[in-house]
PDB file of C-alpha atoms in Angstrom:
ATOM      1  CA  UNK A   1     126.019 101.542 117.188  1.00 47.00           C
ATOM      2  CA  UNK A   2     125.531 104.883 115.456  1.00 56.00           C
ATOM      3  CA  UNK A   3     128.465 107.277 115.464  1.00 56.00           C
ATOM      4  CA  UNK A   4     128.634 111.027 114.942  1.00 54.00           C
ATOM      5  CA  UNK A   5     131.257 111.375 112.218  1.00 52.00           C
ATOM      6  CA  UNK A   6     131.063 114.604 110.249  1.00 50.00           C
ATOM      7  CA  UNK A   7     131.999 113.951 106.650  1.00 50.00           C
ATOM      8  CA  UNK A   8     132.706 116.020 103.582  1.00 51.00           C
ATOM      9  CA  UNK A   9     129.905 118.220 102.414  1.00 53.00           C
ATOM     10  CA  UNK A  10     128.120 116.916  99.326  1.00 52.00           C
ATOM     11  CA  UNK A  11     125.247 118.286  97.337  1.00 50.00           C
ATOM     12  CA  UNK A  12     121.964 116.396  97.616  1.00 50.00           C
ATOM     13  CA  UNK A  13     122.073 115.599  93.901  1.00 49.00           C
ATOM     14  CA  UNK A  14     125.567 114.069  94.148  1.00 57.00           C
ATOM     15  CA  UNK A  15     124.473 112.101  97.204  1.00 58.00           C
ATOM     16  CA  UNK A  16     121.673 110.471  95.269  1.00 59.00           C
ATOM     17  CA  UNK A  17     123.185 110.056  91.808  1.00 58.00           C
ATOM     18  CA  UNK A  18     124.141 106.566  90.653  1.00 56.00           C
ATOM     19  CA  UNK A  19     124.392 106.656  86.820  1.00 55.00           C
ATOM     20  CA  UNK A  20     125.485 103.017  86.663  1.00 64.00           C
ATOM     21  CA  UNK A  21     122.371 101.881  88.544  1.00 73.00           C
ATOM     22  CA  UNK A  22     118.692 101.640  87.703  1.00 79.00           C
ATOM     23  CA  UNK A  23     116.760 103.875  90.078  1.00 87.00           C
ATOM     24  CA  UNK A  24     113.561 102.351  91.499  1.00 92.00           C
ATOM     25  CA  UNK A  25     111.424 105.044  93.083  1.00 93.00           C
ATOM     26  CA  UNK A  26     108.699 103.863  95.465  1.00 94.00           C
ATOM     27  CA  UNK A  27     105.861 106.364  95.845  1.00 93.00           C
ATOM     28  CA  UNK A  28     102.490 106.380  97.592  1.00 93.00           C
ATOM     29  CA  UNK A  29     100.253 108.432  99.795  1.00 89.00           C
ATOM     30  CA  UNK A  30     100.229 107.640 103.507  1.00 84.00           C
ATOM     31  CA  UNK A  31      98.833 104.268 104.659  1.00 85.00           C
ATOM     32  CA  UNK A  32      99.017 102.618 101.229  1.00 92.00           C
ATOM     33  CA  UNK A  33     101.640 100.131 102.418  1.00 91.00           C
ATOM     34  CA  UNK A  34     104.820 101.543 100.841  1.00 92.00           C
ATOM     35  CA  UNK A  35     106.922 100.712 103.896  1.00 91.00           C
ATOM     36  CA  UNK A  36     105.589  97.141 104.014  1.00 93.00           C
ATOM     37  CA  UNK A  37     106.513  96.709 100.345  1.00 96.00           C
ATOM     38  CA  UNK A  38     110.111  97.796 100.892  1.00 94.00           C
ATOM     39  CA  UNK A  39     110.413  95.694 104.043  1.00 93.00           C
ATOM     40  CA  UNK A  40     109.030  92.699 102.123  1.00 94.00           C
ATOM     41  CA  UNK A  41     111.755  93.178  99.503  1.00 93.00           C
ATOM     42  CA  UNK A  42     114.338  93.330 102.311  1.00 90.00           C
ATOM     43  CA  UNK A  43     112.787  90.348 104.112  1.00 88.00           C
ATOM     44  CA  UNK A  44     112.604  92.022 107.512  1.00 86.00           C
ATOM     45  CA  UNK A  45     111.038  94.998 109.316  1.00 86.00           C
ATOM     46  CA  UNK A  46     113.847  97.509 108.897  1.00 86.00           C
ATOM     47  CA  UNK A  47     111.939 100.609 107.833  1.00 86.00           C
ATOM     48  CA  UNK A  48     109.168 101.723 110.141  1.00 76.00           C
ATOM     49  CA  UNK A  49     105.745 103.044 109.276  1.00 69.00           C
ATOM     50  CA  UNK A  50     104.725 106.278 110.960  1.00 58.00           C
ATOM     51  CA  UNK A  51     101.107 107.348 110.619  1.00 51.00           C
ATOM     52  CA  UNK A  52     101.872 110.447 112.641  1.00 49.00           C
ATOM     53  CA  UNK A  53     103.692 113.471 111.265  1.00 44.00           C
ATOM     54  CA  UNK A  54     107.426 112.783 110.972  1.00 47.00           C
ATOM     55  CA  UNK A  55     110.452 114.541 109.549  1.00 49.00           C
ATOM     56  CA  UNK A  56     110.553 114.143 105.769  1.00 71.00           C
ATOM     57  CA  UNK A  57     113.495 112.046 104.593  1.00 83.00           C
ATOM     58  CA  UNK A  58     114.487 110.519 101.282  1.00 88.00           C
ATOM     59  CA  UNK A  59     116.075 107.099 101.795  1.00 91.00           C
ATOM     60  CA  UNK A  60     118.227 105.268  99.254  1.00 92.00           C
ATOM     61  CA  UNK A  61     118.784 101.521  99.628  1.00 93.00           C
ATOM     62  CA  UNK A  62     121.629  99.940  97.633  1.00 89.00           C
ATOM     63  CA  UNK A  63     122.196  96.206  97.220  1.00 83.00           C
ATOM     64  CA  UNK A  64     125.613  95.155  98.565  1.00 82.00           C
ATOM     65  CA  UNK A  65     126.418  91.449  98.201  1.00 77.00           C
ATOM     66  CA  UNK A  66     129.102  91.502 100.900  1.00 79.00           C
ATOM     67  CA  UNK A  67     126.717  92.552 103.684  1.00 81.00           C
ATOM     68  CA  UNK A  68     124.994  89.318 104.698  1.00 77.00           C
ATOM     69  CA  UNK A  69     123.857  89.943 108.250  1.00 79.00           C
ATOM     70  CA  UNK A  70     123.954  93.702 108.721  1.00 86.00           C
ATOM     71  CA  UNK A  71     122.986  97.027 107.204  1.00 91.00           C
ATOM     72  CA  UNK A  72     125.313 100.004 106.961  1.00 93.00           C
ATOM     73  CA  UNK A  73     123.906 103.508 106.851  1.00 94.00           C
ATOM     74  CA  UNK A  74     124.603 107.222 106.864  1.00 95.00           C
ATOM     75  CA  UNK A  75     122.231 110.103 107.547  1.00 94.00           C
ATOM     76  CA  UNK A  76     122.733 113.561 106.054  1.00 93.00           C
ATOM     77  CA  UNK A  77     121.342 117.023 106.609  1.00 89.00           C
ATOM     78  CA  UNK A  78     119.807 119.275 103.958  1.00 85.00           C
ATOM     79  CA  UNK A  79     123.255 120.567 102.908  1.00 86.00           C
ATOM     80  CA  UNK A  80     124.640 117.054 102.347  1.00 86.00           C
ATOM     81  CA  UNK A  81     126.769 116.966 105.484  1.00 90.00           C
ATOM     82  CA  UNK A  82     127.045 113.685 107.402  1.00 92.00           C
ATOM     83  CA  UNK A  83     124.827 113.737 110.479  1.00 92.00           C
ATOM     84  CA  UNK A  84     125.495 110.222 111.780  1.00 94.00           C
ATOM     85  CA  UNK A  85     126.977 106.950 110.556  1.00 95.00           C
ATOM     86  CA  UNK A  86     126.250 103.360 111.616  1.00 94.00           C
ATOM     87  CA  UNK A  87     127.826 100.036 110.639  1.00 92.00           C
ATOM     88  CA  UNK A  88     124.875  98.087 112.043  1.00 91.00           C
ATOM     89  CA  UNK A  89     121.633  99.912 111.328  1.00 92.00           C
ATOM     90  CA  UNK A  90     118.596  98.701 113.238  1.00 89.00           C
ATOM     91  CA  UNK A  91     114.968  99.753 112.975  1.00 86.00           C
ATOM     92  CA  UNK A  92     115.481 101.930 116.063  1.00 89.00           C
ATOM     93  CA  UNK A  93     118.368 103.700 114.296  1.00 92.00           C
ATOM     94  CA  UNK A  94     116.138 104.651 111.381  1.00 90.00           C
ATOM     95  CA  UNK A  95     113.357 105.738 113.699  1.00 88.00           C
ATOM     96  CA  UNK A  96     115.802 108.054 115.448  1.00 90.00           C
ATOM     97  CA  UNK A  97     117.164 109.462 112.180  1.00 91.00           C
ATOM     98  CA  UNK A  98     113.684 109.963 110.709  1.00 86.00           C
ATOM     99  CA  UNK A  99     112.612 111.747 113.850  1.00 84.00           C
ATOM    100  CA  UNK A 100     115.545 114.174 113.838  1.00 88.00           C
ATOM    101  CA  UNK A 101     114.731 117.586 112.374  1.00 86.00           C
ATOM    102  CA  UNK A 102     118.188 117.942 110.818  1.00 89.00           C
ATOM    103  CA  UNK A 103     118.104 114.689 108.813  1.00 90.00           C
ATOM    104  CA  UNK A 104     116.833 114.920 105.229  1.00 88.00           C
ATOM    105  CA  UNK A 105     118.652 112.080 103.425  1.00 91.00           C
ATOM    106  CA  UNK A 106     119.529 108.527 104.449  1.00 93.00           C
ATOM    107  CA  UNK A 107     121.762 106.055 102.631  1.00 93.00           C
ATOM    108  CA  UNK A 108     121.541 102.322 103.408  1.00 94.00           C
ATOM    109  CA  UNK A 109     123.722  99.513 102.069  1.00 92.00           C
ATOM    110  CA  UNK A 110     122.531  95.940 102.551  1.00 89.00           C
ATOM    111  CA  UNK A 111     122.204  92.594 100.821  1.00 86.00           C
ATOM    112  CA  UNK A 112     118.839  92.249  99.050  1.00 85.00           C
ATOM    113  CA  UNK A 113     118.639  88.546  98.222  1.00 83.00           C
ATOM    114  CA  UNK A 114     115.420  88.879  96.228  1.00 80.00           C
ATOM    115  CA  UNK A 115     117.147  91.233  93.751  1.00 77.00           C
ATOM    116  CA  UNK A 116     120.540  89.600  93.539  1.00 66.00           C
ATOM    117  CA  UNK A 117     120.064  88.387  89.941  1.00 66.00           C
ATOM    118  CA  UNK A 118     119.449  91.774  88.345  1.00 67.00           C
ATOM    119  CA  UNK A 119     121.534  92.553  85.256  1.00 67.00           C
ATOM    120  CA  UNK A 120     122.190  96.092  86.467  1.00 70.00           C
ATOM    121  CA  UNK A 121     122.354  97.005  90.178  1.00 73.00           C
ATOM    122  CA  UNK A 122     119.116  98.468  91.469  1.00 80.00           C
ATOM    123  CA  UNK A 123     118.871 101.341  93.912  1.00 89.00           C
ATOM    124  CA  UNK A 124     115.570 101.684  95.772  1.00 92.00           C
ATOM    125  CA  UNK A 125     114.363 105.125  96.819  1.00 92.00           C
ATOM    126  CA  UNK A 126     111.838 105.350  99.652  1.00 91.00           C
ATOM    127  CA  UNK A 127     110.070 108.673  99.226  1.00 87.00           C
ATOM    128  CA  UNK A 128     108.051 110.400 101.977  1.00 81.00           C
ATOM    129  CA  UNK A 129     104.277 110.463 101.697  1.00 71.00           C
ATOM    130  CA  UNK A 130     103.531 113.852 100.101  1.00 65.00           C
ATOM    131  CA  UNK A 131     100.097 114.276 101.706  1.00 61.00           C
ATOM    132  CA  UNK A 132     101.500 115.200 105.111  1.00 53.00           C
ATOM    133  CA  UNK A 133     100.143 118.738 105.360  1.00 50.00           C
ATOM    134  CA  UNK A 134     102.333 119.483 108.357  1.00 53.00           C
ATOM    135  CA  UNK A 135     105.538 119.175 106.341  1.00 58.00           C
ATOM    136  CA  UNK A 136     105.645 120.647 102.827  1.00 64.00           C
ATOM    137  CA  UNK A 137     109.176 119.294 102.313  1.00 68.00           C
ATOM    138  CA  UNK A 138     107.688 115.822 101.765  1.00 73.00           C
ATOM    139  CA  UNK A 139     106.627 116.845  98.263  1.00 75.00           C
ATOM    140  CA  UNK A 140     109.954 118.575  97.604  1.00 77.00           C
ATOM    141  CA  UNK A 141     111.867 115.381  98.401  1.00 78.00           C
ATOM    142  CA  UNK A 142     109.583 113.332  96.153  1.00 81.00           C
ATOM    143  CA  UNK A 143     110.193 115.832  93.352  1.00 80.00           C
ATOM    144  CA  UNK A 144     113.950 115.506  93.951  1.00 80.00           C
ATOM    145  CA  UNK A 145     113.697 111.731  93.478  1.00 82.00           C
ATOM    146  CA  UNK A 146     111.575 112.082  90.351  1.00 83.00           C
ATOM    147  CA  UNK A 147     114.124 114.381  88.742  1.00 81.00           C
ATOM    148  CA  UNK A 148     117.196 112.249  89.438  1.00 80.00           C
ATOM    149  CA  UNK A 149     119.317 111.680  86.328  1.00 77.00           C
ATOM    150  CA  UNK A 150     119.461 108.269  84.668  1.00 77.00           C
ATOM    151  CA  UNK A 151     116.967 105.525  84.018  1.00 80.00           C
ATOM    152  CA  UNK A 152     114.065 105.290  86.443  1.00 85.00           C
ATOM    153  CA  UNK A 153     111.270 102.890  87.263  1.00 90.00           C
ATOM    154  CA  UNK A 154     108.411 104.209  89.376  1.00 94.00           C
ATOM    155  CA  UNK A 155     106.574 101.778  91.620  1.00 96.00           C
ATOM    156  CA  UNK A 156     103.337 103.346  92.832  1.00 97.00           C
ATOM    157  CA  UNK A 157     101.468 101.707  95.702  1.00 97.00           C
ATOM    158  CA  UNK A 158      97.670 101.888  95.670  1.00 97.00           C
ATOM    159  CA  UNK A 159      95.498 101.068  98.680  1.00 96.00           C
ATOM    160  CA  UNK A 160      92.784  98.683  97.460  1.00 96.00           C
ATOM    161  CA  UNK A 161      90.557  99.683 100.385  1.00 94.00           C
ATOM    162  CA  UNK A 162      90.840 103.425  99.659  1.00 93.00           C
ATOM    163  CA  UNK A 163      90.973 103.896  95.905  1.00 92.00           C
ATOM    164  CA  UNK A 164      90.639 107.320  94.296  1.00 90.00           C
ATOM    165  CA  UNK A 165      91.109 109.546  97.332  1.00 91.00           C
ATOM    166  CA  UNK A 166      91.817 113.225  96.650  1.00 91.00           C
ATOM    167  CA  UNK A 167      95.430 112.935  97.851  1.00 89.00           C
ATOM    168  CA  UNK A 168      96.020 109.853  95.739  1.00 93.00           C
ATOM    169  CA  UNK A 169      94.563 111.362  92.576  1.00 93.00           C
ATOM    170  CA  UNK A 170      96.559 114.568  93.005  1.00 90.00           C
ATOM    171  CA  UNK A 171      99.808 112.650  93.461  1.00 91.00           C
ATOM    172  CA  UNK A 172      99.102 110.529  90.373  1.00 93.00           C
ATOM    173  CA  UNK A 173      98.456 113.669  88.344  1.00 91.00           C
ATOM    174  CA  UNK A 174     101.656 115.283  89.638  1.00 88.00           C
ATOM    175  CA  UNK A 175     103.686 112.231  88.641  1.00 90.00           C
ATOM    176  CA  UNK A 176     101.935 112.010  85.267  1.00 89.00           C
ATOM    177  CA  UNK A 177     102.888 115.622  84.498  1.00 86.00           C
ATOM    178  CA  UNK A 178     106.480 115.321  85.790  1.00 83.00           C
ATOM    179  CA  UNK A 179     109.584 114.736  83.613  1.00 77.00           C
ATOM    180  CA  UNK A 180     110.032 111.397  85.421  1.00 72.00           C
ATOM    181  CA  UNK A 181     107.877 109.497  82.924  1.00 73.00           C
ATOM    182  CA  UNK A 182     109.695 110.939  79.927  1.00 70.00           C
ATOM    183  CA  UNK A 183     112.679 109.383  78.141  1.00 66.00           C
ATOM    184  CA  UNK A 184     111.336 105.840  78.327  1.00 73.00           C
ATOM    185  CA  UNK A 185     110.892 105.667  82.094  1.00 84.00           C
ATOM    186  CA  UNK A 186     108.070 103.382  83.242  1.00 89.00           C
ATOM    187  CA  UNK A 187     105.557 103.270  86.066  1.00 94.00           C
ATOM    188  CA  UNK A 188     103.928 100.146  87.500  1.00 97.00           C
ATOM    189  CA  UNK A 189     101.216  99.921  90.134  1.00 98.00           C
ATOM    190  CA  UNK A 190     100.935  97.698  93.196  1.00 98.00           C
ATOM    191  CA  UNK A 191      97.315  97.242  94.280  1.00 98.00           C
ATOM    192  CA  UNK A 192      98.073  96.546  97.920  1.00 97.00           C
ATOM    193  CA  UNK A 193      95.994  95.246 100.859  1.00 97.00           C
ATOM    194  CA  UNK A 194      94.089  92.698  98.788  1.00 96.00           C
ATOM    195  CA  UNK A 195      93.962  90.556 101.928  1.00 95.00           C
ATOM    196  CA  UNK A 196      91.610  93.132 103.472  1.00 94.00           C
ATOM    197  CA  UNK A 197      88.897  92.570 100.865  1.00 94.00           C
ATOM    198  CA  UNK A 198      85.816  90.577 101.895  1.00 90.00           C
ATOM    199  CA  UNK A 199      84.833  87.992  99.262  1.00 86.00           C
ATOM    200  CA  UNK A 200      81.564  87.287 101.026  1.00 86.00           C
ATOM    201  CA  UNK A 201      80.510  90.908 100.512  1.00 91.00           C
ATOM    202  CA  UNK A 202      81.294  90.778  96.812  1.00 90.00           C
ATOM    203  CA  UNK A 203      84.730  92.385  97.139  1.00 93.00           C
ATOM    204  CA  UNK A 204      86.408  90.091  94.624  1.00 94.00           C
ATOM    205  CA  UNK A 205      89.951  90.353  93.280  1.00 95.00           C
ATOM    206  CA  UNK A 206      88.696  90.744  89.705  1.00 95.00           C
ATOM    207  CA  UNK A 207      86.281  93.545  90.634  1.00 95.00           C
ATOM    208  CA  UNK A 208      88.936  95.616  92.401  1.00 96.00           C
ATOM    209  CA  UNK A 209      91.493  95.077  89.643  1.00 97.00           C
ATOM    210  CA  UNK A 210      88.951  96.431  87.175  1.00 96.00           C
ATOM    211  CA  UNK A 211      88.178  99.387  89.472  1.00 96.00           C
ATOM    212  CA  UNK A 212      91.882 100.164  89.723  1.00 97.00           C
ATOM    213  CA  UNK A 213      92.366  99.923  85.957  1.00 97.00           C
ATOM    214  CA  UNK A 214      89.440 102.270  85.249  1.00 97.00           C
ATOM    215  CA  UNK A 215      90.656 104.740  87.870  1.00 97.00           C
ATOM    216  CA  UNK A 216      94.206 104.801  86.484  1.00 97.00           C
ATOM    217  CA  UNK A 217      93.077 105.149  82.875  1.00 96.00           C
ATOM    218  CA  UNK A 218      90.795 108.028  83.842  1.00 95.00           C
ATOM    219  CA  UNK A 219      93.830 109.664  85.469  1.00 94.00           C
ATOM    220  CA  UNK A 220      95.807 109.360  82.235  1.00 92.00           C
ATOM    221  CA  UNK A 221      97.670 106.066  82.588  1.00 94.00           C
ATOM    222  CA  UNK A 222      96.914 103.941  79.540  1.00 93.00           C
ATOM    223  CA  UNK A 223      97.041 100.131  79.859  1.00 95.00           C
ATOM    224  CA  UNK A 224      98.583 100.237  83.340  1.00 96.00           C
ATOM    225  CA  UNK A 225     100.667  97.377  84.716  1.00 97.00           C
ATOM    226  CA  UNK A 226      98.928  96.384  87.960  1.00 98.00           C
ATOM    227  CA  UNK A 227     100.138  93.774  90.456  1.00 98.00           C
ATOM    228  CA  UNK A 228      97.619  92.820  93.174  1.00 98.00           C
ATOM    229  CA  UNK A 229      99.414  92.206  96.447  1.00 97.00           C
ATOM    230  CA  UNK A 230      99.308  91.792 100.213  1.00 97.00           C
ATOM    231  CA  UNK A 231     102.684  93.184 101.220  1.00 96.00           C
ATOM    232  CA  UNK A 232     102.299  93.095 104.994  1.00 95.00           C
ATOM    233  CA  UNK A 233     101.345  89.412 104.967  1.00 96.00           C
ATOM    234  CA  UNK A 234     104.133  88.529 102.533  1.00 96.00           C
ATOM    235  CA  UNK A 235     106.562  90.290 104.881  1.00 95.00           C
ATOM    236  CA  UNK A 236     105.328  88.127 107.751  1.00 96.00           C
ATOM    237  CA  UNK A 237     105.873  84.991 105.653  1.00 96.00           C
ATOM    238  CA  UNK A 238     109.402  86.104 104.794  1.00 95.00           C
ATOM    239  CA  UNK A 239     110.156  86.769 108.447  1.00 94.00           C
ATOM    240  CA  UNK A 240     109.096  83.223 109.329  1.00 95.00           C
ATOM    241  CA  UNK A 241     111.286  81.832 106.538  1.00 92.00           C
ATOM    242  CA  UNK A 242     114.208  83.935 107.789  1.00 88.00           C
ATOM    243  CA  UNK A 243     113.602  82.682 111.343  1.00 90.00           C
ATOM    244  CA  UNK A 244     112.659  86.105 112.638  1.00 90.00           C
ATOM    245  CA  UNK A 245     110.179  86.387 115.485  1.00 91.00           C
ATOM    246  CA  UNK A 246     106.598  87.404 114.722  1.00 92.00           C
ATOM    247  CA  UNK A 247     103.820  88.592 116.993  1.00 93.00           C
ATOM    248  CA  UNK A 248     100.724  86.597 117.894  1.00 94.00           C
ATOM    249  CA  UNK A 249      98.592  88.861 115.678  1.00 94.00           C
ATOM    250  CA  UNK A 250     101.001  88.413 112.771  1.00 94.00           C
ATOM    251  CA  UNK A 251     100.827  84.640 113.207  1.00 95.00           C
ATOM    252  CA  UNK A 252      97.013  84.682 113.130  1.00 94.00           C
ATOM    253  CA  UNK A 253      97.025  86.946 110.078  1.00 95.00           C
ATOM    254  CA  UNK A 254      99.369  84.648 108.185  1.00 96.00           C
ATOM    255  CA  UNK A 255      97.356  81.556 109.137  1.00 94.00           C
ATOM    256  CA  UNK A 256      94.129  83.183 107.907  1.00 93.00           C
ATOM    257  CA  UNK A 257      95.671  84.084 104.555  1.00 94.00           C
ATOM    258  CA  UNK A 258      97.181  80.633 104.161  1.00 94.00           C
ATOM    259  CA  UNK A 259      93.663  79.232 104.330  1.00 92.00           C
ATOM    260  CA  UNK A 260      92.580  81.435 101.424  1.00 92.00           C
ATOM    261  CA  UNK A 261      95.787  80.582  99.578  1.00 94.00           C
ATOM    262  CA  UNK A 262      95.000  76.869  99.808  1.00 92.00           C
ATOM    263  CA  UNK A 263      91.559  77.459  98.277  1.00 91.00           C
ATOM    264  CA  UNK A 264      92.945  79.095  95.120  1.00 92.00           C
ATOM    265  CA  UNK A 265      96.647  79.843  95.008  1.00 94.00           C
ATOM    266  CA  UNK A 266      96.518  81.127  91.420  1.00 95.00           C
ATOM    267  CA  UNK A 267      93.901  83.862  91.982  1.00 94.00           C
ATOM    268  CA  UNK A 268      96.126  86.927  92.347  1.00 95.00           C
ATOM    269  CA  UNK A 269      98.488  85.892  89.567  1.00 96.00           C
ATOM    270  CA  UNK A 270      95.654  85.225  87.131  1.00 95.00           C
ATOM    271  CA  UNK A 271      94.015  88.597  87.874  1.00 95.00           C
ATOM    272  CA  UNK A 272      97.210  90.666  87.583  1.00 96.00           C
ATOM    273  CA  UNK A 273      97.724  93.045  84.675  1.00 97.00           C
ATOM    274  CA  UNK A 274     101.261  91.960  83.894  1.00 96.00           C
ATOM    275  CA  UNK A 275     103.059  90.350  80.957  1.00 95.00           C
ATOM    276  CA  UNK A 276     102.259  86.751  80.081  1.00 96.00           C
ATOM    277  CA  UNK A 277     105.923  85.809  80.529  1.00 95.00           C
ATOM    278  CA  UNK A 278     105.994  86.953  84.151  1.00 95.00           C
ATOM    279  CA  UNK A 279     102.624  85.296  84.843  1.00 96.00           C
ATOM    280  CA  UNK A 280     104.061  82.010  83.567  1.00 96.00           C
ATOM    281  CA  UNK A 281     107.121  82.301  85.826  1.00 94.00           C
ATOM    282  CA  UNK A 282     104.959  82.882  88.882  1.00 96.00           C
ATOM    283  CA  UNK A 283     102.557  80.109  87.892  1.00 95.00           C
ATOM    284  CA  UNK A 284     105.473  77.677  87.571  1.00 94.00           C
ATOM    285  CA  UNK A 285     106.487  78.446  91.153  1.00 93.00           C
ATOM    286  CA  UNK A 286     102.894  77.995  92.321  1.00 94.00           C
ATOM    287  CA  UNK A 287     102.460  74.611  90.599  1.00 89.00           C
ATOM    288  CA  UNK A 288     105.041  72.842  92.751  1.00 78.00           C
ATOM    289  CA  UNK A 289     103.656  70.101  94.952  1.00 70.00           C
ATOM    290  CA  UNK A 290     102.718  71.094  98.482  1.00 67.00           C
ATOM    291  CA  UNK A 291     102.856  68.871 101.593  1.00 65.00           C
ATOM    292  CA  UNK A 292      99.695  66.909 102.399  1.00 64.00           C
ATOM    293  CA  UNK A 293      97.861  66.816 105.742  1.00 56.00           C
ATOM    294  CA  UNK A 294      99.003  70.279 106.652  1.00 57.00           C
ATOM    295  CA  UNK A 295      98.656  71.114 110.347  1.00 56.00           C
ATOM    296  CA  UNK A 296      96.969  74.496 110.777  1.00 55.00           C
ATOM    297  CA  UNK A 297      99.219  75.594 113.652  1.00 61.00           C
ATOM    298  CA  UNK A 298     102.503  74.845 111.870  1.00 75.00           C
ATOM    299  CA  UNK A 299     104.247  76.669 109.031  1.00 88.00           C
ATOM    300  CA  UNK A 300     105.844  74.628 106.263  1.00 89.00           C
ATOM    301  CA  UNK A 301     108.820  76.067 104.367  1.00 91.00           C
ATOM    302  CA  UNK A 302     107.657  74.871 100.948  1.00 91.00           C
ATOM    303  CA  UNK A 303     104.181  76.283 101.468  1.00 93.00           C
ATOM    304  CA  UNK A 304     105.530  79.628 102.682  1.00 94.00           C
ATOM    305  CA  UNK A 305     107.719  79.937  99.581  1.00 94.00           C
ATOM    306  CA  UNK A 306     104.646  79.368  97.417  1.00 95.00           C
ATOM    307  CA  UNK A 307     102.612  81.773  99.496  1.00 96.00           C
ATOM    308  CA  UNK A 308     105.213  84.476  98.848  1.00 96.00           C
ATOM    309  CA  UNK A 309     104.832  83.810  95.115  1.00 96.00           C
ATOM    310  CA  UNK A 310     101.051  84.041  95.558  1.00 96.00           C
ATOM    311  CA  UNK A 311     101.146  87.285  97.586  1.00 96.00           C
ATOM    312  CA  UNK A 312     102.388  89.579  94.809  1.00 96.00           C
ATOM    313  CA  UNK A 313     105.870  90.374  96.149  1.00 96.00           C
ATOM    314  CA  UNK A 314     107.418  87.652  93.988  1.00 95.00           C
ATOM    315  CA  UNK A 315     105.761  89.096  90.885  1.00 96.00           C
ATOM    316  CA  UNK A 316     107.315  92.455  91.676  1.00 96.00           C
ATOM    317  CA  UNK A 317     110.735  90.874  92.292  1.00 93.00           C
ATOM    318  CA  UNK A 318     110.644  89.109  88.914  1.00 92.00           C
ATOM    319  CA  UNK A 319     109.579  92.339  87.199  1.00 93.00           C
ATOM    320  CA  UNK A 320     112.430  94.293  88.821  1.00 90.00           C
ATOM    321  CA  UNK A 321     114.941  91.580  87.922  1.00 85.00           C
ATOM    322  CA  UNK A 322     113.919  91.708  84.268  1.00 82.00           C
ATOM    323  CA  UNK A 323     113.352  95.435  83.979  1.00 75.00           C
ATOM    324  CA  UNK A 324     116.924  96.613  83.733  1.00 64.00           C
TER     325      UNK A 324
END
């Protein structure tokens, strides 16, 4: 249950400074699938996606090994004062905080099993979509994340079904010209929603990877690292593995993608623009033997684990684990 516990006033910069951590900043325009990506890393639908205008907040998620079954969180106002604290954050808690006009910063502590083997602790920053014209503070909060001190990795989410929109291109140019990419900081790209492409209409993985590469190079990003992915479907698979309930539509979506996975489970990995070493790690996970005579209405644990490796989220997890 959330509690109103006013705390000491802190500056926004002190709130979001962790010099001993590697800062991973997730950025995207609206509807690219940024929230699905973060939820897929967490393994459950904690953050919510709001297509409507919402209060701009910058959320920091820190891995805490001791928190196995719960998430702790604090919300702050613009001045760094504690707005509300919760020892058991739920999705509804975050929806309430995000919807409150006073809340500008949120801190979450939870166990992130997929990133537990990192050399240096990672802190994930969920930035607001800057193309919300009804709230100019979205861009200000993104700029605040980009100018945080210390080492940074930017993870930019592209929507494969809506490449090269005006909002997307402007954001990429803003990031390219920001100090965030100086001092050895790196940016990688997630080409999301690959499961929405139609092979029968010629919308192949290879074609859209090439389109994304050309678009990024034209925007000033030379030899971009691009990971093709289907974050929403990988989240569904993780929920099944974690014994979380899924909706009927989510079940049908996962079943449909499993059929394509069985036809060629190496397709996304082979098309990705990533290092050979990471490709080999993912391929090794995909080469494990799968159960025979698979029933279409049942989910098998071994197959779901391989599907997660196929879906792109595992490639990102390996990259993050090796990055720092």
